[in-house]
Short mmCIF file of C-alpha atoms in Angstrom, two decimals:
data_model
loop_
_atom_site.label_atom_id
_atom_site.label_comp_id
_atom_site.label_asym_id
_atom_site.label_seq_id
_atom_site.Cartn_x
_atom_site.Cartn_y
_atom_site.Cartn_z
CA MET A 1 -15.15 -14.59 8.76
CA ASN A 2 -13.42 -17.74 7.56
CA VAL A 3 -11.14 -17.13 4.56
CA ASP A 4 -10.52 -20.15 2.34
CA THR A 5 -8.25 -20.89 -0.61
CA LEU A 6 -10.66 -19.45 -3.18
CA ASP A 7 -10.93 -16.19 -1.22
CA ARG A 8 -7.14 -15.90 -1.16
CA GLN A 9 -6.95 -16.64 -4.88
CA ILE A 10 -9.45 -13.87 -5.63
CA VAL A 11 -7.51 -11.34 -3.53
CA HIS A 12 -4.27 -12.39 -5.23
CA ALA A 13 -5.95 -12.06 -8.63
CA LEU A 14 -7.08 -8.54 -7.77
CA ARG A 15 -3.53 -7.59 -6.82
CA ILE A 16 -2.43 -8.71 -10.28
CA ASP A 17 -5.22 -6.75 -11.99
CA GLY A 18 -7.57 -4.77 -9.79
CA ARG A 19 -9.99 -4.27 -12.67
CA ALA A 20 -10.08 -7.84 -13.95
CA GLY A 21 -13.64 -8.94 -14.72
CA TYR A 22 -15.40 -11.61 -12.69
CA ARG A 23 -15.61 -13.82 -15.78
CA GLU A 24 -11.90 -13.41 -16.46
CA ILE A 25 -10.97 -14.26 -12.86
CA GLY A 26 -13.41 -17.19 -12.80
CA ALA A 27 -11.97 -18.64 -16.02
CA VAL A 28 -8.46 -18.62 -14.53
CA LEU A 29 -9.60 -20.07 -11.19
CA GLY A 30 -11.97 -22.64 -12.68
CA VAL A 31 -15.18 -21.27 -11.11
CA SER A 32 -18.16 -19.32 -12.44
CA ASP A 33 -18.24 -15.54 -12.66
CA GLN A 34 -21.24 -15.59 -10.30
CA THR A 35 -19.13 -17.38 -7.70
CA VAL A 36 -16.35 -14.80 -8.01
CA ALA A 37 -18.83 -11.91 -7.76
CA ARG A 38 -20.50 -13.43 -4.70
CA ARG A 39 -17.16 -14.08 -2.98
CA TYR A 40 -15.90 -10.57 -3.78
CA ARG A 41 -19.01 -8.97 -2.27
CA ARG A 42 -18.54 -11.08 0.86
CA LEU A 43 -14.86 -10.11 1.08
CA ARG A 44 -15.76 -6.44 0.73
CA GLU A 45 -18.38 -6.60 3.46
CA ASN A 46 -16.60 -8.83 5.97
CA ALA A 47 -12.85 -8.65 5.24
CA GLY A 48 -12.44 -5.01 4.29
CA VAL A 49 -11.26 -5.93 0.78
CA ARG A 50 -11.22 -2.86 -1.45
CA VAL A 51 -9.47 -2.27 -4.76
CA VAL A 52 -7.94 1.20 -4.99
CA GLY A 53 -6.42 3.01 -7.97
CA MET A 54 -3.66 5.47 -7.10
CA PRO A 55 -1.03 7.67 -8.76
CA ASN A 56 2.35 5.96 -8.95
CA PRO A 57 4.65 8.36 -7.06
CA ILE A 58 7.81 6.81 -8.51
CA ARG A 59 6.81 7.06 -12.17
CA LEU A 60 5.32 10.54 -11.69
CA GLY A 61 8.35 11.87 -9.83
CA TYR A 62 6.49 12.70 -6.62
CA GLU A 63 8.30 13.05 -3.31
CA SER A 64 7.04 10.73 -0.56
CA TRP A 65 7.42 11.77 3.07
CA MET A 66 6.82 9.75 6.21
CA LEU A 67 5.65 11.91 9.09
CA ARG A 68 6.10 10.56 12.59
CA LEU A 69 4.13 12.34 15.32
CA HIS A 70 4.10 11.68 19.06
CA THR A 71 1.12 13.01 20.97
CA SER A 72 -0.94 12.45 24.09
CA PRO A 73 -3.42 9.56 23.76
CA ASP A 74 -6.47 11.85 23.90
CA MET A 75 -5.24 13.78 20.84
CA ALA A 76 -4.31 10.81 18.65
CA THR A 77 -7.77 10.27 17.15
CA PRO A 78 -8.64 13.88 16.22
CA LEU A 79 -5.13 14.50 14.87
CA ALA A 80 -5.14 11.29 12.81
CA ASP A 81 -8.61 12.10 11.48
CA ALA A 82 -7.44 15.57 10.42
CA LEU A 83 -4.42 14.11 8.62
CA ALA A 84 -6.59 11.50 6.89
CA ARG A 85 -8.81 14.22 5.42
CA ARG A 86 -5.83 15.83 3.68
CA PRO A 87 -5.66 14.96 -0.03
CA ASP A 88 -1.86 14.66 0.08
CA THR A 89 -1.82 11.79 2.61
CA ALA A 90 -1.76 8.26 1.19
CA TRP A 91 -2.25 6.50 4.52
CA VAL A 92 -2.55 7.42 8.20
CA SER A 93 -2.20 4.97 11.11
CA VAL A 94 -2.06 5.06 14.90
CA PHE A 95 0.66 3.06 16.65
CA SER A 96 2.11 2.26 20.06
CA GLY A 97 -1.09 2.16 22.06
CA GLY A 98 -2.32 5.51 20.76
CA THR A 99 0.70 7.74 21.42
CA GLU A 100 2.23 7.72 17.94
CA ILE A 101 0.85 8.56 14.50
CA SER A 102 2.62 7.81 11.24
CA CYS A 103 1.44 8.90 7.84
CA LEU A 104 2.69 8.94 4.27
CA ALA A 105 2.35 12.22 2.41
CA ARG A 106 3.10 12.76 -1.28
CA LEU A 107 4.14 15.99 -2.94
CA ALA A 108 4.25 16.69 -6.64
CA ALA A 109 7.67 17.59 -8.06
CA HIS A 110 8.81 21.07 -6.99
CA ALA A 111 5.89 21.45 -4.58
CA ASP A 112 6.24 23.52 -1.42
CA ARG A 113 7.76 21.17 1.16
CA GLU A 114 6.98 23.58 3.97
CA SER A 115 3.28 22.88 3.49
CA LEU A 116 3.82 19.41 4.96
CA LEU A 117 4.35 20.68 8.48
CA HIS A 118 2.86 24.17 8.38
CA ARG A 119 -0.61 22.76 7.76
CA LEU A 120 -0.53 20.34 10.70
CA PRO A 121 -3.35 20.97 13.18
CA ARG A 122 -2.05 23.15 16.00
CA THR A 123 -2.27 21.40 19.38
CA PRO A 124 -0.22 21.84 22.54
CA ARG A 125 -0.35 18.08 23.11
CA LEU A 126 1.66 17.34 19.97
CA VAL A 127 4.91 16.27 21.63
CA SER A 128 7.20 15.84 18.63
CA VAL A 129 7.20 15.66 14.84
CA THR A 130 9.83 14.25 12.49
CA ALA A 131 9.69 14.12 8.69
CA HIS A 132 11.55 11.49 6.67
CA CYS A 133 11.81 11.70 2.87
CA LEU A 134 11.67 8.31 1.14
CA ILE A 135 14.74 8.25 -1.10
CA HIS A 136 14.53 4.68 -2.42
CA HIS A 137 11.71 2.12 -2.48
CA PHE A 138 12.69 -1.51 -1.97
CA VAL A 139 9.24 -3.13 -1.90
CA GLY A 140 5.60 -2.21 -1.40
CA GLY A 141 2.94 -0.23 -3.19
CA ALA A 142 3.93 0.23 -6.82
CA VAL A 143 7.23 -1.63 -6.32
CA GLY A 144 7.31 -5.42 -6.26
CA PRO A 145 4.69 -7.99 -5.26
CA ASP A 146 3.27 -8.67 -1.81
CA ARG A 147 5.18 -11.84 -0.97
CA ARG A 148 2.28 -13.16 1.12
CA ASP A 149 0.31 -13.52 -2.12
CA ASP A 150 1.09 -17.13 -2.99
CA ALA A 151 -2.37 -18.43 -3.86
CA LEU A 152 -1.89 -18.38 -7.65
CA THR A 153 0.49 -20.30 -9.87
CA ALA A 154 2.92 -18.57 -12.24
CA GLY A 155 0.64 -19.53 -15.14
CA GLN A 156 -2.40 -18.01 -13.46
CA ILE A 157 -0.48 -14.81 -12.72
CA ALA A 158 0.58 -14.54 -16.37
CA ALA A 159 -3.01 -15.13 -17.56
CA LEU A 160 -4.32 -12.32 -15.34
CA THR A 161 -1.61 -9.76 -16.11
CA PRO A 162 -3.06 -6.99 -18.31
CA ASP A 163 -1.65 -6.56 -21.81
CA GLY A 164 1.21 -4.09 -21.85
CA VAL A 165 1.92 -4.46 -18.13
CA PRO A 166 4.88 -6.72 -17.20
CA ALA A 167 3.97 -9.73 -15.07
CA PRO A 168 5.16 -9.57 -11.44
CA PRO A 169 7.73 -12.09 -10.23
CA PRO A 170 6.31 -15.48 -9.17
CA PRO A 171 5.68 -16.09 -5.47
CA PRO A 172 8.51 -17.49 -3.31
CA PHE A 173 8.83 -21.28 -3.23
CA THR A 174 10.05 -21.47 0.35
CA ILE A 175 9.02 -19.59 3.46
CA GLY A 176 11.68 -17.05 4.29
CA GLY A 177 13.35 -17.23 0.90
CA SER A 178 15.10 -14.15 -0.44
CA ALA A 179 14.75 -12.36 -3.74
CA PRO A 180 16.09 -9.18 -5.29
CA ALA A 181 14.23 -5.99 -4.47
CA GLY A 182 11.59 -4.98 -6.99
CA GLU A 183 12.35 -2.03 -9.23
CA PRO A 184 9.97 0.28 -11.09
CA VAL A 185 9.36 -0.60 -14.72
CA GLU A 186 11.26 1.62 -17.15
CA ALA A 187 8.90 3.25 -19.63
CA ALA A 188 8.24 6.57 -21.31
CA PRO A 189 7.88 9.44 -18.81
CA ALA A 190 4.51 9.26 -17.08
CA ARG A 191 2.38 12.28 -16.42
CA LEU A 192 -1.16 13.22 -15.47
CA ALA A 193 -3.29 15.47 -17.66
CA ASP A 194 -6.21 17.81 -17.11
CA GLY A 195 -9.22 15.76 -16.13
CA ASP A 196 -7.25 12.92 -14.59
CA ASP A 197 -7.88 14.31 -11.10
CA ALA A 198 -11.59 13.56 -11.39
CA LEU A 199 -10.80 10.07 -12.66
CA LEU A 200 -8.38 9.37 -9.80
CA ASP A 201 -10.80 10.76 -7.23
CA VAL A 202 -13.28 8.01 -8.10
CA LEU A 203 -10.59 5.30 -8.36
CA SER A 204 -9.22 6.27 -4.92
CA ARG A 205 -12.57 5.23 -3.46
CA ASP A 206 -13.25 2.24 -5.72
CA GLY A 207 -10.65 1.02 -8.18
CA ARG A 208 -13.30 -1.18 -9.83
CA ALA A 209 -15.70 1.68 -10.55
CA GLY A 210 -17.46 1.16 -13.87
CA HIS A 211 -16.76 3.18 -17.00
CA THR A 212 -20.22 4.74 -16.78
CA GLU A 213 -19.46 6.13 -13.30
CA LEU A 214 -16.02 7.33 -14.42
CA ALA A 215 -17.51 9.01 -17.48
CA ALA A 216 -20.05 10.83 -15.28
CA ALA A 217 -17.27 12.05 -12.96
CA THR A 218 -15.01 13.30 -15.76
CA GLY A 219 -17.57 14.46 -18.29
CA TRP A 220 -15.83 12.33 -20.94
CA PRO A 221 -17.44 9.79 -23.27
CA GLU A 222 -16.96 6.20 -22.11
CA SER A 223 -14.69 5.55 -25.10
CA THR A 224 -12.38 8.33 -23.88
CA VAL A 225 -12.43 6.91 -20.35
CA ARG A 226 -11.43 3.47 -21.62
CA ARG A 227 -8.60 4.87 -23.73
CA ARG A 228 -7.27 7.08 -20.93
CA MET A 229 -7.42 4.24 -18.42
CA ARG A 230 -5.30 2.09 -20.75
CA GLU A 231 -2.80 4.94 -21.26
CA LEU A 232 -2.40 5.61 -17.56
CA ARG A 233 -1.95 1.94 -16.70
CA ARG A 234 0.56 1.21 -19.47
CA SER A 235 2.64 4.32 -18.77
CA GLY A 236 2.79 3.40 -15.08
CA ALA A 237 1.17 6.68 -14.03
CA ILE A 238 -1.36 4.77 -11.92
CA TYR A 239 -1.40 1.39 -10.25
CA TYR A 240 -3.93 -0.69 -8.35
CA ASP A 241 -3.63 -2.14 -4.88
CA VAL A 242 -5.93 -4.09 -2.59
CA GLU A 243 -6.84 -2.95 0.89
CA VAL A 244 -7.62 -5.69 3.43
CA LYS A 245 -8.09 -6.18 7.14
CA PRO A 246 -4.95 -8.20 7.97
CA HIS A 247 -6.46 -9.93 11.01
CA VAL A 248 -9.16 -11.56 8.86
CA PHE A 249 -6.39 -13.26 6.88
CA GLY A 250 -4.64 -14.45 10.06
CA PHE A 251 -2.09 -11.64 10.48
CA LEU A 252 -2.57 -10.23 13.99
CA ALA A 253 0.72 -8.36 14.44
CA PRO A 254 1.39 -5.51 11.99
CA VAL A 255 4.42 -3.55 13.20
CA LEU A 256 6.23 -0.50 11.81
CA LEU A 257 10.03 -0.67 12.06
CA TRP A 258 12.36 2.32 12.09
CA VAL A 259 15.83 0.94 11.43
CA THR A 260 19.30 2.48 11.62
CA VAL A 261 21.67 0.86 9.13
CA ALA A 262 25.32 1.55 8.33
CA PRO A 263 25.26 3.52 5.03
CA ALA A 264 27.55 1.04 3.30
CA ARG A 265 25.05 -1.75 4.05
CA LEU A 266 21.79 0.13 3.42
CA ALA A 267 21.20 -1.25 -0.09
CA ALA A 268 21.97 -4.81 0.97
CA VAL A 269 19.73 -4.65 4.05
CA GLY A 270 16.88 -3.13 2.03
CA ALA A 271 17.19 -5.85 -0.61
CA ALA A 272 17.16 -8.51 2.12
CA LEU A 273 13.98 -7.06 3.67
CA ALA A 274 12.31 -7.01 0.25
CA GLY A 275 12.84 -10.78 0.15
CA HIS A 276 11.22 -11.41 3.54
CA ASP A 277 7.66 -12.76 3.44
CA GLU A 278 6.81 -10.71 6.53
CA VAL A 279 7.74 -7.35 4.93
CA VAL A 280 5.03 -5.61 2.89
CA PHE A 281 6.80 -2.25 2.59
CA ALA A 282 10.40 -1.08 2.91
CA ALA A 283 12.16 2.13 1.89
CA ALA A 284 15.36 4.05 2.59
CA THR A 285 14.77 7.44 4.23
CA THR A 286 16.42 10.60 5.37
CA GLY A 287 16.58 11.34 9.09
CA SER A 288 18.01 9.85 12.26
CA THR A 289 16.82 6.41 11.14
CA ASN A 290 17.50 5.59 7.51
CA LEU A 291 15.18 2.67 6.74
CA VAL A 292 11.47 2.16 7.42
CA ALA A 293 9.57 -1.09 6.98
CA THR A 294 6.11 -2.49 7.63
CA VAL A 295 6.19 -6.04 8.97
CA VAL A 296 3.06 -8.19 9.21
CA CYS A 297 3.26 -11.33 11.34
CA THR A 298 0.69 -13.83 12.53
CA ASP A 299 1.14 -12.81 16.18
CA MET A 300 3.62 -11.07 18.47
CA ALA A 301 5.45 -14.33 19.15
CA ALA A 302 6.07 -14.62 15.42
CA PHE A 303 7.24 -10.99 15.36
CA TYR A 304 9.69 -11.79 18.18
CA ARG A 305 11.11 -14.63 16.10
CA TYR A 306 11.34 -12.38 13.06
CA LEU A 307 13.15 -9.70 15.04
CA THR A 308 15.60 -12.05 16.76
CA GLU A 309 16.20 -14.57 14.00
CA ARG A 310 16.04 -12.53 10.80
CA ILE A 311 16.60 -8.83 11.49
CA SER A 312 19.33 -9.54 14.02
CA GLY A 313 21.25 -11.57 11.44
CA LEU A 314 21.48 -8.74 8.90
CA ASP A 315 24.95 -7.24 8.75
CA GLY A 316 24.87 -3.46 9.20
CA VAL A 317 21.72 -3.13 11.31
CA ASP A 318 22.69 -1.00 14.31
CA ARG A 319 19.34 -0.18 15.92
CA VAL A 320 15.66 -1.05 15.51
CA GLU A 321 12.61 0.78 16.87
CA SER A 322 9.29 -1.04 16.64
CA ALA A 323 5.79 0.44 16.81
CA PRO A 324 2.85 -2.01 16.84
CA LEU A 325 -0.17 -0.92 14.80
CA LEU A 326 -3.23 0.05 16.81
CA ARG A 327 -5.50 0.92 13.87
CA HIS A 328 -5.57 2.32 10.37
CA VAL A 329 -7.43 5.59 9.97
CA LYS A 330 -6.66 5.82 6.26
CA GLN A 331 -5.12 2.76 4.65
CA LEU A 332 -5.19 3.30 0.88
CA GLY A 333 -6.68 6.00 -1.27
CA ALA A 334 -9.63 8.03 0.00
CA VAL A 335 -11.13 7.64 3.46
CA THR A 336 -14.22 5.43 3.36
CA GLY A 337 -14.49 4.63 7.07
CA ARG A 338 -12.26 3.54 9.90
CA LEU A 339 -10.90 -0.03 9.77
#
């Protein structure tokens, strides 16, 4: 599939507001709502574009854990599939030629941490498991924009930003420019209520699900659904993200980095990574490595340049482990099929 400027603008618009109407997007982009609808259907079918609504772990006070599992290649697929079916996993991916699985699991405040590992499928070919708690988010998910989204102008971003939700920072003006790390928006304490689980179950499969479908899932009147959706969005309890197939957009080298940084330089290195166009996620962690990042480059040659020219120049970086992505089993929200 060939992706053009309008396609990229539509994806960027959906990252600003995943539930923006076709007419609203078309008015900002200067095209008809029918054109936007047709392009979005094509992007869904051929580029894996999917809007997903998810709980915001930062605003809700959840703990996020990265699990890193090494296994024999023949066990990678069934183990990853089993992890993807768990409701507490946000994403599950296979790396390093099929010998490593990484996943992000989220626990509600005061939940039983032992359940993370005790419920892993038992297999003798599971070589090792490490668990890393994310203790600070620098960029990615609910924190900060995806810096590759540069298809819209600052005015277009402002026009698409929902009322009551602060506009994200404008895109970088130069390739490789730096910017401060994004921080969660301060607001009244966010919380989920009875009935929200049914709402979020639908949004985890399709963040653009209609109010009629959401009302059927929750048993609420559509007016209640609309009001609750506004409350959840404005409080920061939920956020919307866009799932894509990176290779369709010209990014052929997604790589997970496990980085060891001198503690005194951890904040500075994390802030620097948040300003790199190649980095879509970065967080400080517990464990033998204390920073994890997802880097998406156009190819492995570009990743080599990133590693040797940008990472190597960061003061405090002692060691870097890299694991190339083989495939996503669960990328965002609920499992809807392997990518």
